[in-house]
């Protein structure tokens, strides 16, 4: 059938890129036609994703599907090889969903709109390309291409310190991505024979443990920077603090998830033996991220920087799930990435909506705007409730799965599991405190000293109960030029919140896309764990916080492997 031969993934990746090349010649004077064009391309590509996966993706299979391979530079062993499985499908859909809505949220961009939407479409292609790349060298190329649009989007349309934030982002992520290239070359050249970068072929090679450990460490640095793992996280608050709202939506909603995806795709799948040794490190880094991010959020007076540190905290749960050695834990890590991508996107979008009215991100200068903007307040509150893991929201489902996965892990000692879960729970307790504090300051606080800017002399310098303070301007709500959320803004926020609540009440909506794949990944890890523990039954030193391998479970798994 023609549908079976159609290159669905190639079309999905290249459609936004090819469409972006037409923007310079598109007849347009005020930027309106360009934004409609870009939004139309985004919607068309997302619809193409949904159709292709609905018709041709089988969630019951853990193998790569919709595989497309074309020789690109055969002398270098580089192929255009794309495919999807349970790890990539939900993240491809997340990238399409978030990026399309971020372009819709950029409706008021009037400074160089052609360049803005050109970069957004190029970024769209690069993000999807990272998640569908089956060739490791192609994965690296897409990873690098994604950096350029983000750098320019922050540098041109950012805040006062935009050049510093953009340069810091580029230096951190570009320098760290060198490790991906080195690892790709090492794995592709290892073993002699034909050079290949195909991920399936690389997974079939037997790498010595010493090489695996080196490769794992390098990739952990590369993906840890993107995932904002402590202490490689400092670019994130600066980038979020200076980026415009649509760019922050993509940074938090999609780009952070590339780090988690890379850890599962390459570190867990290709280097399972090394993961046995590094898993406790990931668990400890996850706990540090959770508590460090939460505590730093308290110190932030800038709303977007507070949300940025909140993202750092939530990414700690992804690390915990990846390190759990349980089906439920790795499932929870994937669900946490999807959930946080949606929640962070809507919160940064609403932060941008608030900034459009108040022209400030300093929370103490916004106090009282809840009276004039009840819709924004309601939407912001729902988003914050999802972020603090209120039951019935996707954040609760993701974090609960991670907690249960770590708690039920038989790889770690009971002491290690108890301490890890307890410390992570401290971060969970801190989250509602700093989020509710943010809501109070922004929507109910007293605000700055009242300096009224009202034509009615009779109201001048009066602290009337109906008066609302925006920064240093005091306005009666009925006369305020800072109106409530418009229908377009309500629609964008509702698109996110409906999915967040839907996944919260029915997590299987998301988990059924990747459950079979994550179970297969963990089964491979458990086999490596059983074999390694037989040759080195005490690979970790005994201690209060250090896990030790259960000999009984090892024997069971070894028997299963031999069968």
Coordinates of C-alpha atoms in Angstrom, one line a residue:
X1 CA 0.0 0.0 0.0
X2 CA 1.1 3.6 -0.7
X3 CA 0.5 4.5 3.0
X4 CA 3.1 1.9 4.0
X5 CA 5.7 3.2 1.7
X6 CA 5.2 6.9 2.5
X7 CA 8.1 8.4 4.5
X8 CA 6.0 9.6 7.3
X9 CA 8.8 10.5 9.7
X10 CA 11.0 12.2 7.1
X11 CA 8.0 14.3 6.1
X12 CA 7.3 15.2 9.8
X13 CA 10.9 16.3 10.3
X14 CA 11.4 18.2 7.1
X15 CA 8.0 19.9 6.7
X16 CA 8.7 22.8 9.1
X17 CA 12.3 23.2 7.8
X18 CA 11.2 23.4 4.2
X19 CA 8.3 25.6 5.0
X20 CA 10.6 28.0 6.9
X21 CA 12.6 28.6 3.7
X22 CA 9.5 30.2 2.1
X23 CA 9.1 32.8 4.8
X24 CA 11.7 35.3 3.4
X25 CA 9.7 35.4 0.1
X26 CA 6.3 35.4 1.6
X27 CA 4.5 38.7 0.8
X28 CA 3.7 40.4 4.1
X29 CA 4.0 43.9 5.4
X30 CA 3.0 43.8 9.1
X31 CA 3.8 40.2 10.0
X32 CA 0.2 39.0 10.2
X33 CA 0.5 36.7 7.2
X34 CA 3.8 35.2 8.4
X35 CA 2.4 34.3 11.8
X36 CA -0.7 32.6 10.3
X37 CA 1.6 30.8 7.9
X38 CA 3.8 29.5 10.7
X39 CA 0.9 28.5 12.9
X40 CA -0.7 26.6 9.9
X41 CA 2.6 24.7 9.3
X42 CA 2.8 23.9 13.0
X43 CA -0.8 22.6 13.1
X44 CA -0.3 20.6 9.9
X45 CA 2.8 18.9 11.2
X46 CA 1.2 18.0 14.5
X47 CA -1.8 16.6 12.6
X48 CA 0.5 14.6 10.5
X49 CA 2.2 13.2 13.6
X50 CA -1.1 12.2 15.1
X51 CA -2.3 10.5 11.9
X52 CA 0.9 8.7 11.3
X53 CA 1.1 7.3 14.8
X54 CA -2.6 6.5 15.0
X55 CA -2.5 4.5 11.8
X56 CA 1.0 3.0 11.7
X57 CA 2.4 2.8 15.3
X58 CA 1.9 -0.3 17.3
X59 CA 2.2 0.4 21.1
X60 CA 2.4 -3.3 21.9
X61 CA 5.8 -3.6 20.2
X62 CA 9.0 -2.6 21.8
X63 CA 11.0 -2.5 18.5
X64 CA 11.7 0.4 16.2
X65 CA 8.8 1.2 13.8
X66 CA 8.3 3.4 10.7
X67 CA 11.9 2.8 10.0
X68 CA 13.3 4.9 7.1
X69 CA 16.9 4.7 6.0
X70 CA 18.6 6.6 3.2
X71 CA 22.3 6.8 2.4
X72 CA 23.5 10.4 3.1
X73 CA 27.3 10.4 3.4
X74 CA 28.2 6.7 3.0
X75 CA 32.0 7.5 3.2
X76 CA 31.4 8.6 6.8
X77 CA 28.9 6.0 7.6
X78 CA 26.2 8.7 8.0
X79 CA 22.7 7.8 7.0
X80 CA 19.4 9.6 7.2
X81 CA 17.9 6.9 9.5
X82 CA 14.7 7.8 11.4
X83 CA 12.3 5.6 13.4
X84 CA 10.1 5.7 16.5
X85 CA 9.3 3.5 19.4
X86 CA 7.7 3.9 22.8
X87 CA 10.4 6.3 24.0
X88 CA 10.2 8.7 21.1
X89 CA 6.5 8.8 20.2
X90 CA 5.2 10.6 23.3
X91 CA 8.0 13.1 23.1
X92 CA 7.6 13.8 19.4
X93 CA 3.9 14.5 20.2
X94 CA 4.9 16.7 23.1
X95 CA 7.3 18.7 20.9
X96 CA 4.7 19.2 18.3
X97 CA 2.0 20.2 20.8
X98 CA 4.2 22.6 22.8
X99 CA 5.9 24.3 19.8
X100 CA 2.7 24.8 17.9
X101 CA 1.0 26.5 20.9
X102 CA 4.2 28.5 21.6
X103 CA 3.9 30.0 18.1
X104 CA 0.3 30.8 18.8
X105 CA 1.3 32.5 22.0
X106 CA 3.8 34.7 20.1
X107 CA 0.9 36.5 18.4
X108 CA 2.1 39.9 19.4
X109 CA 5.7 39.6 18.2
X110 CA 6.2 42.7 15.9
X111 CA 10.0 42.9 16.0
X112 CA 11.4 41.1 12.9
X113 CA 8.5 38.6 12.8
X114 CA 9.9 36.9 9.6
X115 CA 13.1 35.9 11.4
X116 CA 11.3 34.9 14.6
X117 CA 8.9 32.5 12.9
X118 CA 11.7 31.2 10.6
X119 CA 13.7 30.3 13.7
X120 CA 10.7 28.7 15.4
X121 CA 10.0 26.4 12.4
X122 CA 13.7 25.4 12.2
X123 CA 13.6 24.7 15.9
X124 CA 10.5 22.6 15.4
X125 CA 12.3 20.4 12.9
X126 CA 15.4 20.0 15.0
X127 CA 13.5 19.0 18.1
X128 CA 11.5 16.3 16.3
X129 CA 14.7 15.2 14.6
X130 CA 16.4 14.5 17.9
X131 CA 13.6 12.2 19.1
X132 CA 13.3 10.2 15.8
X133 CA 17.0 9.9 14.9
X134 CA 18.0 6.2 14.6
X135 CA 21.5 7.1 13.5
X136 CA 23.7 8.4 16.4
X137 CA 25.6 10.8 14.2
X138 CA 22.3 12.2 12.9
X139 CA 21.2 12.5 16.5
X140 CA 24.2 14.6 17.2
X141 CA 23.6 16.8 14.1
X142 CA 20.0 17.5 15.1
X143 CA 21.1 18.2 18.7
X144 CA 23.5 20.8 17.4
X145 CA 21.1 22.4 14.9
X146 CA 18.6 22.9 17.8
X147 CA 21.1 25.1 19.6
X148 CA 21.3 27.8 16.9
X149 CA 17.6 28.9 16.8
X150 CA 17.4 28.9 20.6
X151 CA 20.5 31.1 20.9
X152 CA 19.1 33.6 18.4
X153 CA 15.6 33.6 19.9
X154 CA 17.0 34.4 23.3
X155 CA 19.6 36.9 22.1
X156 CA 17.3 38.9 19.9
X157 CA 13.9 38.7 21.6
X158 CA 15.1 38.4 25.2
X159 CA 15.4 40.8 28.2
X160 CA 18.0 43.2 29.2
X161 CA 20.7 40.6 29.9
X162 CA 19.7 38.5 26.9
X163 CA 23.1 38.3 25.2
X164 CA 24.7 37.0 28.4
X165 CA 22.0 34.4 28.9
X166 CA 22.1 33.3 25.3
X167 CA 25.9 33.0 25.3
X168 CA 25.9 31.0 28.5
X169 CA 23.3 28.7 27.1
X170 CA 25.3 28.1 24.0
X171 CA 28.6 27.6 25.7
X172 CA 27.2 25.1 28.2
X173 CA 25.2 23.0 25.8
X174 CA 27.6 23.2 22.9
X175 CA 30.6 22.2 25.0
X176 CA 28.7 19.4 26.6
X177 CA 27.4 18.0 23.3
X178 CA 31.0 17.3 22.2
X179 CA 30.8 14.3 24.5
X180 CA 27.9 13.0 22.3
X181 CA 30.1 13.2 19.2
X182 CA 33.1 11.5 20.9
X183 CA 30.8 8.7 22.2
X184 CA 29.3 8.2 18.8
X185 CA 32.7 8.0 17.1
X186 CA 34.0 5.6 19.8
X187 CA 31.0 3.3 19.6
X188 CA 30.8 3.5 15.8
X189 CA 34.5 2.6 15.3
X190 CA 34.8 0.0 18.0
X191 CA 35.2 -3.6 17.0
X192 CA 36.5 -3.0 13.5
X193 CA 34.6 -4.0 10.4
X194 CA 32.2 -1.5 8.8
X195 CA 31.7 1.7 10.6
X196 CA 28.1 2.2 11.7
X197 CA 26.2 4.6 13.8
X198 CA 22.9 2.8 13.7
X199 CA 21.6 2.6 17.3
X200 CA 20.3 -0.9 16.8
X201 CA 23.7 -2.1 15.5
X202 CA 25.5 -0.2 18.3
X203 CA 23.3 -1.9 20.9
X204 CA 24.4 -5.4 19.6
X205 CA 28.1 -4.7 20.2
X206 CA 29.9 -5.9 23.3
X207 CA 31.9 -3.1 24.8
X208 CA 34.4 -3.7 27.6
X209 CA 33.3 -2.4 31.0
X210 CA 36.1 0.3 31.1
X211 CA 35.0 1.8 27.8
X212 CA 31.3 1.6 28.9
X213 CA 32.1 3.6 32.1
X214 CA 33.9 6.3 30.1
X215 CA 31.2 6.6 27.5
X216 CA 28.5 6.6 30.2
X217 CA 30.3 9.4 32.1
X218 CA 30.7 11.5 29.0
X219 CA 27.0 11.1 27.9
X220 CA 25.9 11.8 31.5
X221 CA 27.6 15.2 31.3
X222 CA 26.1 15.9 27.9
X223 CA 22.6 15.0 28.9
X224 CA 23.0 16.3 32.4
X225 CA 23.6 19.8 31.1
X226 CA 20.5 19.7 29.0
X227 CA 18.4 18.2 31.8
X228 CA 19.8 20.9 34.2
X229 CA 21.3 18.4 36.7
X230 CA 23.2 20.0 39.6
X231 CA 25.9 21.4 39.3
X232 CA 25.5 21.7 35.5
X233 CA 22.3 23.7 35.7
X234 CA 23.2 27.4 36.0
X235 CA 22.4 28.2 32.4
X236 CA 18.7 27.4 32.9
X237 CA 17.6 30.2 35.3
X238 CA 19.5 32.8 33.3
X239 CA 18.0 31.6 30.0
X240 CA 14.5 31.4 31.4
X241 CA 14.8 34.8 33.1
X242 CA 15.7 36.6 29.9
X243 CA 13.9 34.5 27.2
X244 CA 10.5 35.6 25.9
X245 CA 7.5 33.6 27.0
X246 CA 7.1 31.5 23.8
X247 CA 10.8 30.5 24.0
X248 CA 10.6 29.7 27.7
X249 CA 7.7 27.4 26.9
X250 CA 9.9 25.4 24.5
X251 CA 12.9 25.5 26.8
X252 CA 11.0 24.0 29.7
X253 CA 8.5 21.9 27.7
X254 CA 10.7 20.2 25.2
X255 CA 14.5 21.0 25.4
X256 CA 14.9 19.7 29.0
X257 CA 13.3 16.5 28.0
X258 CA 16.0 15.9 25.4
X259 CA 18.4 15.2 28.3
X260 CA 16.1 12.6 29.9
X261 CA 15.4 11.0 26.5
X262 CA 19.1 10.8 25.8
X263 CA 19.8 9.1 29.2
X264 CA 17.2 6.4 28.6
X265 CA 17.9 5.9 24.8
X266 CA 21.8 5.8 25.0
X267 CA 22.9 5.3 28.6
X268 CA 20.3 2.7 29.6
X269 CA 19.8 0.9 26.3
X270 CA 23.4 0.9 24.9
X271 CA 25.4 0.9 28.1
X272 CA 23.5 -1.2 30.7
X273 CA 26.6 -2.6 32.4
X274 CA 27.9 0.9 33.2
X275 CA 24.4 1.9 34.4
X276 CA 24.7 -0.7 37.2
X277 CA 27.6 1.4 38.6
X278 CA 26.2 4.8 37.9
X279 CA 22.6 4.2 39.0
X280 CA 23.3 5.2 42.7
X281 CA 25.0 8.4 41.5
X282 CA 21.9 9.3 39.4
X283 CA 19.7 8.6 42.4
X284 CA 21.8 10.9 44.7
X285 CA 21.9 13.6 42.0
X286 CA 18.1 13.3 41.6
X287 CA 17.6 13.9 45.4
X288 CA 20.0 16.9 45.3
X289 CA 18.2 18.4 42.3
X290 CA 14.8 18.0 44.0
X291 CA 15.9 19.8 47.3
X292 CA 18.3 22.2 45.8
X293 CA 15.8 23.4 43.1
X294 CA 13.1 23.8 45.7
X295 CA 15.2 25.7 48.2
X296 CA 16.5 28.1 45.5
X297 CA 13.0 28.8 44.3
X298 CA 12.3 30.5 47.7
X299 CA 15.1 33.0 47.1
X300 CA 13.8 34.2 43.7
X301 CA 11.9 37.4 43.4
X302 CA 11.6 37.1 39.7
X303 CA 8.6 34.9 38.7
X304 CA 10.3 33.2 35.7
X305 CA 13.4 32.4 37.7
X306 CA 11.3 30.9 40.4
X307 CA 9.6 28.7 37.8
X308 CA 13.0 27.8 36.3
X309 CA 14.3 26.5 39.6
X310 CA 11.1 24.6 40.0
X311 CA 11.9 22.9 36.8
X312 CA 15.3 21.9 38.1
X313 CA 13.6 20.4 41.1
X314 CA 11.1 18.4 39.1
X315 CA 13.8 17.0 36.8
X316 CA 15.2 15.3 39.9
X317 CA 12.3 12.9 39.8
X318 CA 13.3 11.9 36.2
X319 CA 16.7 10.9 37.5
X320 CA 15.2 9.0 40.4
X321 CA 13.0 7.0 38.1
X322 CA 15.8 6.2 35.7
X323 CA 17.9 4.9 38.6
X324 CA 15.2 2.8 40.1
X325 CA 15.7 -0.5 38.2
X326 CA 11.9 -1.0 38.2
X327 CA 9.3 -0.9 35.4
X328 CA 7.2 1.5 37.4
X329 CA 10.1 3.8 38.1
X330 CA 11.2 4.2 34.5
X331 CA 7.5 4.5 33.5
X332 CA 7.3 7.3 36.1
X333 CA 10.3 9.0 34.7
X334 CA 8.7 9.1 31.2
X335 CA 5.4 10.3 32.6
X336 CA 7.2 13.0 34.7
X337 CA 8.8 14.3 31.5
X338 CA 5.5 14.5 29.7
X339 CA 3.7 16.0 32.6
X340 CA 6.4 18.6 33.4
X341 CA 6.6 19.5 29.7
X342 CA 2.9 20.4 29.8
X343 CA 2.8 22.0 33.2
X344 CA 5.9 24.1 32.8
X345 CA 4.8 25.3 29.4
X346 CA 1.5 26.6 30.6
X347 CA 3.1 28.3 33.7
X348 CA 5.6 30.1 31.6
X349 CA 2.9 31.1 29.1
X350 CA 0.8 32.6 31.9
X351 CA 3.9 34.3 33.3
X352 CA 4.2 35.9 29.9
X353 CA 0.5 36.9 29.9
X354 CA 1.1 38.5 33.3
X355 CA 4.1 40.4 32.0
X356 CA 2.2 41.7 29.0
X357 CA -0.1 43.5 31.5
X358 CA 2.3 44.5 34.3
X359 CA 5.6 44.9 32.4
X360 CA 7.5 43.4 35.3
X361 CA 8.5 40.0 36.5
X362 CA 9.2 41.1 40.1
X363 CA 6.5 39.4 42.1
X364 CA 6.3 42.0 44.9
X365 CA 5.5 44.6 42.3
X366 CA 2.5 42.8 41.0
X367 CA 0.4 42.4 44.2
X368 CA -3.3 42.6 43.9
X369 CA -3.7 41.9 40.2
X370 CA -6.0 39.0 41.0
X371 CA -8.9 41.5 41.3
X372 CA -8.5 42.8 37.8
X373 CA -7.5 39.5 36.1
X374 CA -9.6 36.7 37.6
X375 CA -9.3 34.5 34.5
X376 CA -5.5 34.7 34.6
X377 CA -5.6 34.0 38.4
X378 CA -7.8 30.9 37.9
X379 CA -5.7 29.5 35.1
X380 CA -2.4 30.2 37.0
X381 CA -3.8 28.5 40.1
X382 CA -4.8 25.4 38.2
X383 CA -1.3 25.2 36.6
X384 CA 0.4 25.7 40.0
X385 CA -1.8 23.0 41.6
X386 CA -0.7 20.6 38.8
X387 CA 3.0 21.5 39.4
X388 CA 2.7 20.8 43.2
X389 CA 1.3 17.4 42.4
X390 CA -2.3 17.8 43.4
X391 CA -4.2 14.4 43.0
X392 CA -6.1 14.4 39.8
X393 CA -3.3 16.2 37.9
X394 CA -0.6 14.7 35.8
X395 CA 2.1 15.9 38.2
X396 CA 0.7 13.6 40.9
X397 CA 0.7 10.6 38.7
X398 CA 4.3 11.0 37.5
X399 CA 5.8 11.7 41.0
X400 CA 3.7 8.9 42.6
X401 CA 5.0 6.4 40.0
X402 CA 8.6 7.4 40.7
X403 CA 8.2 7.2 44.4
X404 CA 6.6 3.7 44.2
X405 CA 9.3 2.6 41.7
X406 CA 12.1 3.6 44.0
X407 CA 10.4 2.2 47.1
X408 CA 9.8 -1.2 45.6
X409 CA 13.3 -1.5 44.0
X410 CA 15.0 -4.7 45.2
X411 CA 18.4 -3.6 43.9
X412 CA 19.0 -1.1 46.7
X413 CA 19.1 -1.7 50.4
X414 CA 16.1 -0.7 52.4
X415 CA 18.1 2.0 54.1
X416 CA 19.1 3.6 50.8
X417 CA 15.5 3.5 49.5
X418 CA 14.1 4.9 52.8
X419 CA 16.6 7.8 52.9
X420 CA 16.1 8.6 49.2
X421 CA 12.4 8.6 49.4
X422 CA 12.4 10.7 52.6
X423 CA 14.6 13.4 51.1
X424 CA 12.6 13.4 47.9
X425 CA 9.5 13.8 50.0
X426 CA 11.0 16.9 51.6
X427 CA 11.2 18.5 48.1
X428 CA 7.6 17.5 47.5
X429 CA 6.6 19.4 50.7
X430 CA 8.6 22.4 49.7
X431 CA 7.0 22.7 46.3
X432 CA 3.5 23.9 47.4
X433 CA 5.1 26.3 49.8
X434 CA 7.0 28.3 47.1
X435 CA 4.3 28.0 44.5
X436 CA 1.5 29.1 46.8
X437 CA 3.8 31.9 48.0
X438 CA 4.2 33.0 44.4
X439 CA 0.5 33.1 43.9
X440 CA 0.0 35.1 47.0
X441 CA 2.6 37.7 46.1
X442 CA 1.5 38.0 42.5
X443 CA -2.3 38.0 43.0
X444 CA -2.9 39.1 46.6
X445 CA 0.2 41.0 47.7
X446 CA 0.2 44.6 48.7
X447 CA 2.5 45.5 45.8
X448 CA 4.8 48.6 45.6
X449 CA 4.1 51.9 47.2
X450 CA 0.9 53.3 45.5
X451 CA 1.6 56.1 43.0
X452 CA -1.7 56.6 41.4
X453 CA -2.0 57.3 37.7
X454 CA -5.7 58.0 37.4
X455 CA -7.2 61.0 35.7
X456 CA -9.9 61.3 38.2
X457 CA -8.5 63.8 40.8
X458 CA -11.0 62.6 43.4
X459 CA -9.4 59.2 43.4
X460 CA -5.8 60.4 43.4
X461 CA -3.6 58.9 46.1
X462 CA -6.5 57.0 47.6
X463 CA -5.9 53.4 48.7
X464 CA -9.4 52.3 47.7
X465 CA -10.3 48.6 48.1
X466 CA -11.2 48.5 44.4
X467 CA -7.8 49.8 43.4
X468 CA -5.4 47.5 41.8
X469 CA -1.6 48.1 41.8
X470 CA 0.5 47.2 38.8
X471 CA 4.1 47.9 39.7
X472 CA 4.1 51.6 40.4
X473 CA 0.8 52.4 38.7
X474 CA -2.4 52.2 40.7
X475 CA -5.6 51.8 38.7
X476 CA -9.3 51.2 39.4
X477 CA -10.1 47.8 37.8
X478 CA -12.9 49.2 35.7
X479 CA -10.6 51.8 34.2
X480 CA -7.5 49.6 34.0
X481 CA -5.9 49.2 30.6
X482 CA -4.5 45.8 31.8
X483 CA -7.4 43.6 30.7
X484 CA -8.0 40.0 31.7
X485 CA -7.0 37.0 29.6
X486 CA -8.2 37.2 26.0
X487 CA -10.0 34.3 24.3
X488 CA -6.8 33.3 22.4
X489 CA -4.9 33.2 25.7
X490 CA -7.7 31.2 27.5
X491 CA -7.7 28.8 24.6
X492 CA -3.9 28.2 24.7
X493 CA -3.9 27.6 28.5
X494 CA -7.0 25.4 28.3
X495 CA -5.3 23.2 25.7
X496 CA -2.5 22.5 28.2
X497 CA -4.8 22.1 31.2
X498 CA -7.2 19.7 29.6
X499 CA -4.4 17.3 28.8
X500 CA -2.9 17.8 32.2
X501 CA -6.1 16.9 34.0
X502 CA -6.9 14.1 31.5
X503 CA -3.6 12.4 32.2
X504 CA -4.1 13.0 35.9
X505 CA -7.4 11.1 36.0
X506 CA -6.3 8.5 33.4
X507 CA -2.5 8.1 33.3
X508 CA -2.9 5.2 30.9
X509 CA -3.6 7.7 28.2
X510 CA 0.1 8.5 28.2
X511 CA 1.6 5.4 29.6
X512 CA 0.1 3.0 27.1
X513 CA 2.3 4.6 24.4
X514 CA 5.6 3.6 26.0
X515 CA 4.8 1.0 28.7
X516 CA 6.0 -2.0 26.6
X517 CA 9.2 -0.3 25.6
X518 CA 10.2 0.8 29.1
X519 CA 9.5 -2.7 30.4
X520 CA 11.8 -4.1 27.7
X521 CA 14.5 -1.5 28.6
X522 CA 14.3 -2.4 32.3
X523 CA 14.4 -6.2 31.5
X524 CA 17.7 -5.6 29.7
X525 CA 19.0 -3.7 32.7
X526 CA 18.0 -6.5 35.0
X527 CA 19.8 -9.0 32.9
X528 CA 23.0 -6.9 33.0
X529 CA 22.5 -6.5 36.8
X530 CA 22.2 -10.2 37.3
X531 CA 25.3 -11.0 35.3
X532 CA 27.4 -8.2 36.8
X533 CA 26.4 -9.1 40.3
X534 CA 27.6 -12.7 39.8
X535 CA 31.1 -11.6 38.7
X536 CA 31.3 -8.8 41.2
X537 CA 28.6 -9.4 44.0
X538 CA 29.8 -6.4 46.0
X539 CA 30.2 -3.7 43.3
X540 CA 29.2 -1.1 45.8
X541 CA 30.9 -0.5 49.2
X542 CA 28.7 -1.3 52.1
X543 CA 27.4 1.7 53.9
X544 CA 24.3 3.5 55.2
X545 CA 23.5 5.2 51.9
X546 CA 25.1 2.8 49.5
X547 CA 23.1 0.0 47.9
X548 CA 24.2 -3.6 48.0
X549 CA 23.2 -6.3 45.6
X550 CA 20.7 -8.9 46.7
X551 CA 22.3 -12.3 46.0
X552 CA 19.0 -14.2 46.0
X553 CA 17.5 -12.1 43.3
X554 CA 20.6 -12.3 41.3
X555 CA 20.4 -16.1 41.2
X556 CA 16.8 -15.9 40.0
X557 CA 17.7 -13.5 37.2
X558 CA 20.7 -15.4 36.1
X559 CA 18.6 -18.6 35.9
X560 CA 16.1 -16.6 33.8
X561 CA 18.9 -15.4 31.5
X562 CA 20.3 -18.9 31.0
X563 CA 16.9 -20.2 30.1

